[in-house]
Coordinates of C-alpha atoms and ligand atoms in Angstrom, one line a residue:
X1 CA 41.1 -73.1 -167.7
X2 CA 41.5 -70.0 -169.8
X3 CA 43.1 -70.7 -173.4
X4 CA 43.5 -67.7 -175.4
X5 CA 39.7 -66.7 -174.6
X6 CA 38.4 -69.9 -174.7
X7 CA 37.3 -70.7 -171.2
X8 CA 36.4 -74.2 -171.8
X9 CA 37.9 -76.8 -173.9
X10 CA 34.7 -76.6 -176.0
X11 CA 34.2 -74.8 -179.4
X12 CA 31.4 -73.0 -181.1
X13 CA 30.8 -72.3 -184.7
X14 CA 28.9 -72.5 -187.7
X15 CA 27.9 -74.9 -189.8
X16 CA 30.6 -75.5 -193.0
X17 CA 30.9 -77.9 -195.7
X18 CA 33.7 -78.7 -197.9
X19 CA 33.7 -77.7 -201.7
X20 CA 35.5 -78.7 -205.2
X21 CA 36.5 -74.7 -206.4
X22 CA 36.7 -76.2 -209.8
X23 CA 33.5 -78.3 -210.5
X24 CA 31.8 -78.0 -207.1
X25 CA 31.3 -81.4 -206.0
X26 CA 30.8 -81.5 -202.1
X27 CA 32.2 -83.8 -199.7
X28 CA 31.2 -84.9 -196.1
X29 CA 33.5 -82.6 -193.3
X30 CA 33.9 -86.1 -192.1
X31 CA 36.0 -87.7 -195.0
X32 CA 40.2 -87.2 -195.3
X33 CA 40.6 -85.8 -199.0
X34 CA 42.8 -83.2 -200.4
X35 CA 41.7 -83.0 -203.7
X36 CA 38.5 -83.3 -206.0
X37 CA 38.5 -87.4 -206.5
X38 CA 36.2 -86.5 -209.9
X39 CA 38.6 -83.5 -211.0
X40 CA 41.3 -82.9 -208.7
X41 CA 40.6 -79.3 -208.5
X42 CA 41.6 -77.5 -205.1
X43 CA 39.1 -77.7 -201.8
X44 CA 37.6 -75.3 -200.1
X45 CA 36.0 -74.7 -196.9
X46 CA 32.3 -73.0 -197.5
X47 CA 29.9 -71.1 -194.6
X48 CA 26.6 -70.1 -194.4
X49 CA 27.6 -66.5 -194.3
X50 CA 23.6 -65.6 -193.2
X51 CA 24.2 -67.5 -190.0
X52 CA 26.8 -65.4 -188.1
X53 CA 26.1 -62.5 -186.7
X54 CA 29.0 -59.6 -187.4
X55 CA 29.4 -59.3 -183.6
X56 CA 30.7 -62.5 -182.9
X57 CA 34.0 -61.3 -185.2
X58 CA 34.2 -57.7 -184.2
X59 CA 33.7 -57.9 -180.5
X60 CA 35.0 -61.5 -180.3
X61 CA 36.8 -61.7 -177.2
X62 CA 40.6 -63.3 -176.4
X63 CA 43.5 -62.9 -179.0
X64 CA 44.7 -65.1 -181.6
X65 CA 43.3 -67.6 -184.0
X66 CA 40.6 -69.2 -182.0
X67 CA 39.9 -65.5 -181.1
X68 CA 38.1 -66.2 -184.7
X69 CA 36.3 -69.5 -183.9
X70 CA 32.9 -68.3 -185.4
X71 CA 34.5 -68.2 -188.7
X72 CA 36.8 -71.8 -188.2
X73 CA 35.4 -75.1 -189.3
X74 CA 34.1 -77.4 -185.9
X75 CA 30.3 -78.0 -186.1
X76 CA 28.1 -75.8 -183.5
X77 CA 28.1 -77.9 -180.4
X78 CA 31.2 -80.5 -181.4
X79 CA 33.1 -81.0 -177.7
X80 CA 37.3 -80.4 -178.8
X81 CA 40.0 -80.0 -177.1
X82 CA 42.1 -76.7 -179.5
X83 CA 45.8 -78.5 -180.0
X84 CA 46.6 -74.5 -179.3
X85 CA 50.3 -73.0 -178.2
X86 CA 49.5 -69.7 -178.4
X87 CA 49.6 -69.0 -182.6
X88 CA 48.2 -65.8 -184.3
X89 CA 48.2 -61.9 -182.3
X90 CA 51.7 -60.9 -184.0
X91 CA 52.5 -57.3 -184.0
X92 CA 51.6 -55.1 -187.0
X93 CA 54.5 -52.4 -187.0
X94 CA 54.1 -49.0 -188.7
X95 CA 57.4 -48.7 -190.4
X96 CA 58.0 -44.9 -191.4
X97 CA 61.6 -45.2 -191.6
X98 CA 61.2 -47.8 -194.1
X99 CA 58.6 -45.9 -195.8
X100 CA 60.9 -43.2 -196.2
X101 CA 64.1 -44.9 -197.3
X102 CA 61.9 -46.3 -200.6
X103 CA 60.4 -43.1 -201.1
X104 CA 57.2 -43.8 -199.8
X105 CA 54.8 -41.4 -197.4
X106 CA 55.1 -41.6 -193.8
X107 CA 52.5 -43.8 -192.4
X108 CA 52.0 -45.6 -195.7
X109 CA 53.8 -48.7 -194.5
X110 CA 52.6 -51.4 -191.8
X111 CA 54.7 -54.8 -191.6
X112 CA 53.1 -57.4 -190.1
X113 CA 55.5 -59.5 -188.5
X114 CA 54.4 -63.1 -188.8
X115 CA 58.1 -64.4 -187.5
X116 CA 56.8 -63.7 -184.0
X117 CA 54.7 -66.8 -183.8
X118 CA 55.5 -69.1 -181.0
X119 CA 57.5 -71.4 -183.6
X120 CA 58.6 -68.0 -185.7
X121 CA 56.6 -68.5 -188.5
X122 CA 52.9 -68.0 -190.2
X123 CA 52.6 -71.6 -190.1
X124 CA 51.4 -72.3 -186.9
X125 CA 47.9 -70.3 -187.5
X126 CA 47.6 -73.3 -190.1
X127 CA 48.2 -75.8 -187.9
X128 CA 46.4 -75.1 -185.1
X129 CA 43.5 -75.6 -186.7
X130 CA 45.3 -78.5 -188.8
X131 CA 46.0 -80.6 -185.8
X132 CA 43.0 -79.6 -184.0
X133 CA 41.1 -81.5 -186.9
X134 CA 43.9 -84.2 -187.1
X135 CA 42.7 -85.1 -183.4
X136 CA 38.4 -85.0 -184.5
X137 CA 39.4 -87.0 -187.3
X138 CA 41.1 -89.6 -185.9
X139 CA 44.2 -90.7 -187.8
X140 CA 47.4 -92.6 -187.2
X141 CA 49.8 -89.6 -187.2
X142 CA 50.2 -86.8 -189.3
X143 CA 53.1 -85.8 -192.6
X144 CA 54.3 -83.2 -194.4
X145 CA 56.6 -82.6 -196.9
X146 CA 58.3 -79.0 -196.1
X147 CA 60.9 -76.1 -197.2
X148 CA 61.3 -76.2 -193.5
X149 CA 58.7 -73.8 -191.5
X150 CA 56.2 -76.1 -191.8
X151 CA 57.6 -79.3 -190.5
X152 CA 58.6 -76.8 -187.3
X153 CA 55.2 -76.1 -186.5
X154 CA 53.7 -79.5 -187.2
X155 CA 56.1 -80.9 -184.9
X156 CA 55.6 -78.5 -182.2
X157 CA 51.5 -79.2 -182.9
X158 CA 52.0 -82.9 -183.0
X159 CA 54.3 -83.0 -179.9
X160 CA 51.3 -80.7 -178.3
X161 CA 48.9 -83.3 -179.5
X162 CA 50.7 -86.2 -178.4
X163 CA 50.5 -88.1 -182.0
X164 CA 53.2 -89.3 -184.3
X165 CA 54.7 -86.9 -187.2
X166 CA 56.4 -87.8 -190.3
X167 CA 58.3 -84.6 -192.0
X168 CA 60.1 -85.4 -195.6
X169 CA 62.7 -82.7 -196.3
X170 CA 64.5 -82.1 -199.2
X171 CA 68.3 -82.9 -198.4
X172 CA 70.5 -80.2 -197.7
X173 CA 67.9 -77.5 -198.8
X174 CA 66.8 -76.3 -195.5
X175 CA 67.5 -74.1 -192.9
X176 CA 69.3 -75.2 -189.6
X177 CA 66.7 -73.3 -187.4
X178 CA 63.9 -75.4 -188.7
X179 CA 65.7 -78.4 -189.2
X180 CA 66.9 -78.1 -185.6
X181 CA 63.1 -77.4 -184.6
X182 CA 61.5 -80.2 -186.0
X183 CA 64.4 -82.8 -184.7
X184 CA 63.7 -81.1 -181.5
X185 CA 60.2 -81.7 -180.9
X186 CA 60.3 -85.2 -181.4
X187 CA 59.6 -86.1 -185.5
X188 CA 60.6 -88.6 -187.5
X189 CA 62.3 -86.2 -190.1
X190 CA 63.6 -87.8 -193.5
X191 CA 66.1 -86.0 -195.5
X192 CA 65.2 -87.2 -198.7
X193 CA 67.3 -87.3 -202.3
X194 CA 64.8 -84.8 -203.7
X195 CA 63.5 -81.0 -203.6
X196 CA 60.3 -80.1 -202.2
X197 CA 58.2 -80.8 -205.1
X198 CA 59.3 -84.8 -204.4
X199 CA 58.6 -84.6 -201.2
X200 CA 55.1 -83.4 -201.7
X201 CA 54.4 -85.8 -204.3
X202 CA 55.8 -88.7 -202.0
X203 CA 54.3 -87.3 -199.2
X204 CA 50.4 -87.3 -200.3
X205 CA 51.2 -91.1 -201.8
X206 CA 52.0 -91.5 -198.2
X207 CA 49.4 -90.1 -196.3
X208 CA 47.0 -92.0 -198.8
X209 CA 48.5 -95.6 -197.8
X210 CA 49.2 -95.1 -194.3
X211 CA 46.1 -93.3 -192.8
X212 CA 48.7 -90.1 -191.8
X213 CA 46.8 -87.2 -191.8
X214 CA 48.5 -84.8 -194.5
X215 CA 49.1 -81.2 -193.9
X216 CA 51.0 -79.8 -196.1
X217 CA 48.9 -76.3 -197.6
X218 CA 46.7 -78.4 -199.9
X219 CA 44.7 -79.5 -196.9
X220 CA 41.9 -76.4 -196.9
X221 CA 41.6 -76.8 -193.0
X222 CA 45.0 -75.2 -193.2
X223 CA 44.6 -72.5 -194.9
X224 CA 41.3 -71.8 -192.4
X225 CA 43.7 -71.3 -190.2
X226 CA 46.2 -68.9 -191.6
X227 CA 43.0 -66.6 -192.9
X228 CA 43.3 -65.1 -189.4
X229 CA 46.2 -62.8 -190.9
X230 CA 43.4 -61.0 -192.6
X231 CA 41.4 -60.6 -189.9
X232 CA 43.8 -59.4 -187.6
X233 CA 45.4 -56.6 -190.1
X234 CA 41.7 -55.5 -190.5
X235 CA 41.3 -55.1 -186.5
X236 CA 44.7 -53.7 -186.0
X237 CA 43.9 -50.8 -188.1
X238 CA 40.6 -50.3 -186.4
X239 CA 38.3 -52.8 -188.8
X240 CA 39.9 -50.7 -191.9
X241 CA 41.9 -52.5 -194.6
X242 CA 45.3 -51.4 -196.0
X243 CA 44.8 -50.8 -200.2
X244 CA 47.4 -53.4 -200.7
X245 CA 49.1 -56.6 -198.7
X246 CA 52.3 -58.6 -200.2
X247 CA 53.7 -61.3 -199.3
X248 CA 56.3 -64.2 -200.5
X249 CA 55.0 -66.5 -202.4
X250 CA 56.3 -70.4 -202.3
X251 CA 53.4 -73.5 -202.2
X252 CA 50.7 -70.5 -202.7
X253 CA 48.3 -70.9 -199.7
X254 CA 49.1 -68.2 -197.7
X255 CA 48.1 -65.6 -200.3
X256 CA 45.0 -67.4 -201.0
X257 CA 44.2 -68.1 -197.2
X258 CA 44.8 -64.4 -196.4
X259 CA 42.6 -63.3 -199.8
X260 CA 39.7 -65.4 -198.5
X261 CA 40.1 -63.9 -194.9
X262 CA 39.1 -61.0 -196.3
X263 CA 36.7 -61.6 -198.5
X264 CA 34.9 -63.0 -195.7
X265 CA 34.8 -59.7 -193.7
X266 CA 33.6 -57.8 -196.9
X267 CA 31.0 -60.5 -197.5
X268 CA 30.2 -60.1 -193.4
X269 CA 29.8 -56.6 -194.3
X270 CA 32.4 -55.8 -191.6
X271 CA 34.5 -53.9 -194.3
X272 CA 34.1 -52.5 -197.8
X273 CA 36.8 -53.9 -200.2
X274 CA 39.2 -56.4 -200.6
X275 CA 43.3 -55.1 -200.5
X276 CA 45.2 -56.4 -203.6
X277 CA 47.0 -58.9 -203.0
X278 CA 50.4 -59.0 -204.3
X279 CA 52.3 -62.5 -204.6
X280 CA 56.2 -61.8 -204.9
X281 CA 58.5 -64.9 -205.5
X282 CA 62.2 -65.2 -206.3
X283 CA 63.7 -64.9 -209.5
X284 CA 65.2 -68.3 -209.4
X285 CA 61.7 -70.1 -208.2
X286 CA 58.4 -67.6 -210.3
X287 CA 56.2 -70.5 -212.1
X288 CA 52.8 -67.9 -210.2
X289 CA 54.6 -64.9 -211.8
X290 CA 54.8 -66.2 -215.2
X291 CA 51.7 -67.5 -215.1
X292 CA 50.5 -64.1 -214.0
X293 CA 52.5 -61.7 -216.2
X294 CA 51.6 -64.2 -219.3
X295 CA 47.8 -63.9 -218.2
X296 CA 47.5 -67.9 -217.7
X297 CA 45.1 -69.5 -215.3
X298 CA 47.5 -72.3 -214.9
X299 CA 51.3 -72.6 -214.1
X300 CA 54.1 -74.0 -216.1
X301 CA 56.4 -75.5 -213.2
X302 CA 60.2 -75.1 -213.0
X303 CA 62.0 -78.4 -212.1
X304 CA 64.9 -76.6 -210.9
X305 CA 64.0 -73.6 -208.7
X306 CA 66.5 -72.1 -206.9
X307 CA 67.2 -69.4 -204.9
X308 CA 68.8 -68.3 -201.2
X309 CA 65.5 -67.8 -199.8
X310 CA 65.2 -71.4 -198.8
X311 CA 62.0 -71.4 -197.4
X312 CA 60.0 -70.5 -201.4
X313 CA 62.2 -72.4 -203.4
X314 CA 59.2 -73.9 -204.9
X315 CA 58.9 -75.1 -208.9
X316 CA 55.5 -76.3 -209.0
X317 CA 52.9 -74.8 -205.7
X318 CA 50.2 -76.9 -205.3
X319 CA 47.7 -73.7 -204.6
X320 CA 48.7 -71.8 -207.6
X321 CA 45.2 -71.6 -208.9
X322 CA 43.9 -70.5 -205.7
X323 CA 46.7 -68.0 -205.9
X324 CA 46.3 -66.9 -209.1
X325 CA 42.5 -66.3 -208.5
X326 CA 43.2 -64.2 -205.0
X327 CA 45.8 -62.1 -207.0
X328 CA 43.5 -61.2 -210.0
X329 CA 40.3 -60.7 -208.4
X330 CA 41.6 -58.7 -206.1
X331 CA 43.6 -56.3 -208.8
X332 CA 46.8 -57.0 -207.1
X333 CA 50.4 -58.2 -208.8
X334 CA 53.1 -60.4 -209.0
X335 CA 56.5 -60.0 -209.0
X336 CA 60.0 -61.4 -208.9
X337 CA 62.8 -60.3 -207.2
X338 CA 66.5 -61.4 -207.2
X339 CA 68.3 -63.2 -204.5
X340 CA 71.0 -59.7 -204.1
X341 CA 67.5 -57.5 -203.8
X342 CA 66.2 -59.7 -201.0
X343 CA 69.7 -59.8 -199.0
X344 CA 69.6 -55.8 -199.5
X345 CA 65.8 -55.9 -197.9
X346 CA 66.4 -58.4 -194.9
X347 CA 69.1 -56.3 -194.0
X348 CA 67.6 -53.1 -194.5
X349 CA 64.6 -54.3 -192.9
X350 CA 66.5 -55.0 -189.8
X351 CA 68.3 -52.1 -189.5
X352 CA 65.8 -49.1 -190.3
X353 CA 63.3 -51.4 -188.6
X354 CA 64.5 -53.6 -186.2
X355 CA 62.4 -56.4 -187.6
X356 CA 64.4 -59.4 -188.2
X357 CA 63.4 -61.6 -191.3
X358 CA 64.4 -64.7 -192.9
X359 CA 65.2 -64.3 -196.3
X360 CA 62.1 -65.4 -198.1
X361 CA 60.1 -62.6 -196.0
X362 CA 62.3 -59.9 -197.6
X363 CA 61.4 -61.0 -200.6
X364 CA 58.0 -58.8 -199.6
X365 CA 60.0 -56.0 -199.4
X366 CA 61.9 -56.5 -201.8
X367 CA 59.3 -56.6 -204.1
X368 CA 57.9 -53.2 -202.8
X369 CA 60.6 -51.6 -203.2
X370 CA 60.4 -52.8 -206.9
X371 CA 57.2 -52.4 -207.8
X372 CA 57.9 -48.8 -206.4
X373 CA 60.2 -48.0 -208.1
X374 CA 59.1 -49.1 -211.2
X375 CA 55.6 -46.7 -210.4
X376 CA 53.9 -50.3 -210.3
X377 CA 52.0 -48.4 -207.2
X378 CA 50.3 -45.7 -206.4
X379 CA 51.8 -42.7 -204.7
X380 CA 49.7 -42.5 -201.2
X381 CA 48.9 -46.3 -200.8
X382 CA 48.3 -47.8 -197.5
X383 CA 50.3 -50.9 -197.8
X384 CA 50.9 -54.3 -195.5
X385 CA 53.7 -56.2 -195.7
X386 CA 53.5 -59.5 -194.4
X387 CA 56.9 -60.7 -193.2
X388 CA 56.5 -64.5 -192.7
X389 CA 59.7 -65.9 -190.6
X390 CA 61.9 -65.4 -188.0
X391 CA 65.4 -64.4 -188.9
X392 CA 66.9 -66.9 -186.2
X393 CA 65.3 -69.6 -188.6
X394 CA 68.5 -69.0 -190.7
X395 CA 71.1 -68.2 -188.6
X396 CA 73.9 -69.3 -191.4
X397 CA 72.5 -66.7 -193.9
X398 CA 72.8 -64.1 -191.3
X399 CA 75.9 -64.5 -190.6
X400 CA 77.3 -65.5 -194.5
X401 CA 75.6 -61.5 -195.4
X402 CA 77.1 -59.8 -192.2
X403 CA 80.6 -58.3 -190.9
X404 CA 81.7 -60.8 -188.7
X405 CA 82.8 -60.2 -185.3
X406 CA 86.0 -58.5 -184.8
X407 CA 88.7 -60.2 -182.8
X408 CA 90.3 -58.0 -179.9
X409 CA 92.4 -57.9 -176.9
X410 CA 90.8 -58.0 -173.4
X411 CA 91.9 -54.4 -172.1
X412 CA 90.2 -50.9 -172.5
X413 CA 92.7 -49.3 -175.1
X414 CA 92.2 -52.4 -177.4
X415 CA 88.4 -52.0 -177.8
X416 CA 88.6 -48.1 -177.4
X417 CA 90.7 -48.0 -180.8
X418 CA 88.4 -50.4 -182.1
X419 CA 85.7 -48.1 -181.3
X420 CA 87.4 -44.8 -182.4
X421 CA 88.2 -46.8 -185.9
X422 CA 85.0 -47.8 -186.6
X423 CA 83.6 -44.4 -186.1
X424 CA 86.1 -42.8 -187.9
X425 CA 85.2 -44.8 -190.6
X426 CA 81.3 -44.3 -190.4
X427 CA 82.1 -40.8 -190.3
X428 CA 83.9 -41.1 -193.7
X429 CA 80.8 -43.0 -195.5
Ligands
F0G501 N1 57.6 -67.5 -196.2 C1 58.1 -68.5 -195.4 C2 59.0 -68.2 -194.3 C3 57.7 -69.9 -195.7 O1 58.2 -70.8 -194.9 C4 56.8 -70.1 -196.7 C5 56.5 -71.5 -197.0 C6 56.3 -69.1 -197.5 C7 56.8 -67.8 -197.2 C8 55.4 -69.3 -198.6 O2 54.1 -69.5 -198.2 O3 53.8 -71.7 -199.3 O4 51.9 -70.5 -198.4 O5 53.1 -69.6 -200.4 N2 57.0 -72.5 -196.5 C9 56.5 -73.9 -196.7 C10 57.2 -74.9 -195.8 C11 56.5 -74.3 -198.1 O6 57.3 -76.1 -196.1 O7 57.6 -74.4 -194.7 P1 53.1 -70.4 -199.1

């Protein structure tokens, strides 16, 4: 059977080890840990870069993540089964119409529209390598805490999988499209007294005590997943890179996951720089932009945040290091943008674009449009932005920010002079 490319259920790829960022310790692929048990510094997957041939990424065959299997983490030779519904090969729009409305050059502008995942969102190029390594590791079930996105996809995953899931969300705070998903697919979801920064800390005491496999952005076979952004923005523009990719920034492992993507292609010699990567987070929820804009390595977090764009409303994101790292090195920024600037950018978005968003992917071009306008960037830059969810993920925003439907009549002459009103009135603006 034919699975995205890969003809057998069997997976090739190089060898890997896993890697304190902070002081380096190593620690078998075999062993369940988050964190560094010496420092609790952040993990990270390493490669022997000298070992893969270029070829194997550039004229991989099939689409999606596992397209990218020479650069996931399963040993040469391990026998797997990919937990796999499809994730990864979203469209990567050239938006001159947007481009134009903020000013920019036509042809300056890509989107990459992330919301067209099979469960609408980013997070599913995380967990199909999450899962995947759920199932080689053996565990009891597997937990996350979530803003809402990510408990959708791990219970597609798990459902998939056929193993338990455990989802902790914070009561009231989440959007009914991914509440309704994760309900759906079969998980135990708790609403819990809390926001998400509880739930993640109750969540990894959890996982600790109960042999659930946690997966939640901390875990750095995640983020091996979601690095395939990089690689497929590279491809789609011919195995080029755009100057400059933003995105939203909530937890903080997408940026770094995407950063390290493509690093590996520079270090692969398969392009020649690194794009800048540009965190944006809301105004209400910014602990990675002040720790940027006051040139800390650490962040200070908010115990409140708050802000429509349910899925970021995040006060203290676990990868913020990693984050703060992919954004300097890279010569990027980070900015904040207010709730009114994002609604202004989902909408415009979906009407000069036709790309419909959830709010906390406007915030990417929101924060464009900023930085634009505040001559943050350079005329003539090619730029990504990386639009993370599916509107229909918050149906109840769209409709609180839109006209609503107008009542009329069931005969001709009632909806014709609806019709003629509403041009007249176009015509007037
Ligand atoms: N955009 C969307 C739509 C998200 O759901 C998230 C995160 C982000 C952006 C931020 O990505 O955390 O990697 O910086 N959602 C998580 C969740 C927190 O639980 O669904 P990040």
């Amino acid at each position: 059977m034919e699975i995205y490319g890969l003809r057998t259920h069997y997976v090739t790829t190089m060898e890997y080890r896993v890697e304190c960022i902070k002081c380096g310790r190593r620690f078998p692929a075999h062993e369940i840990i988050y964190t560094c048990d010496k420092c609790n510094g952040l993990l990270d997957i390493k490669y022997d870069y000298s070992g893969i041939d270029n070829e194997r990424i550039v004229k991989a065959k099939g689409r999606g993540v596992w397209k990218y299997k020479a650069l996931l983490p399963f040993k040469e030779g391990t026998s797997l089964s990919p937990i796999t519904i499809n994730e990864g090969d979203t469209p990567l729009y050239r938006c001159d119409r947007l481009a134009q409305s903020i000013g920019m050059g036509i042809g300056d502008l890509w989107v990459k529209h992330e919301g067209l995942n099979p469960s609408g969102s980013f997070k599913d190029r995380g967990m199909t390598v999450g899962v995947t390594k759920a199932m080689e590791l053996h565990v009891n079930g597997v937990a996350c805490a979530s803003t809402g996105n990510t408990s959708a996809s791990l219970a597609i995953f798990a459902a998939k999988a056929g193993i338990p899931c455990y989802v902790l969300l914070p009561k009231g705070k989440v959007a009914l499209g991914k509440v309704a998903q994760a309900m759906m697919h079969g998980a135990k979801v708790l609403s819990l007294l809390g926001n998400f920064d509880d739930a993640l800390r109750v969540v990894r005491e959890l996982c600790e005590e109960e042999n659930l496999y946690l997966l939640n952005s901390v875990n750095p076979y995640r983020l091996e997943g979601q690095k395939t952004i990089a690689f497929e923005i590279a491809e789609q523009l011919n195995w080029d890179i755009p100057d400059r990719v933003i995105l939203p920034v909530g937890n903080a492992g997408n940026i770094s996951a995407i950063y390290k993507g493509f690093l590996e292609l520079e270090k692969l010699g398969i392009t020649s720089s690194v794009p800048m990567m540009t965190g944006i987070q809301a105004e209400g929820a910014q602990p990675v932009v002040r720790a940027f804009k006051d040139a800390r390595t650490e962040i200070i977090p908010e115990p409140e945040p708050e802000t429509i764009a349910s899925a970021i409303r995040i006060g203290n994101p676990v990868n913020a290091t990693k984050a703060l790292l992919a954004i300097r090195n890279s010569g990027g920024l980070a900015e904040s943008v207010s709730d009114t600037e994002i609604t202004e950018s989902q909408l415009l978005l979906a009407r000069a674009e036709g790309i419909g968003v959830e709010p906390a992917s406007a915030a990417s071009i929101a924060g464009l449009r900023k930085l634009y306008d505040a001559g943050e960037i350079d005329r003539g830059e090619k730029i990504v932005c990386i639009t993370t969810g599916h509107l229909l993920k918050d149906p109840e925003r769209a409709i609180a920010i839109c006209e609503a439907p107008q009542e009329v009549m069931a005969d001709l002459e009632s909806v014709r002079h609806v019709l003629h009103a509403t041009i007249n009135n176009k015509n007037k603006e």
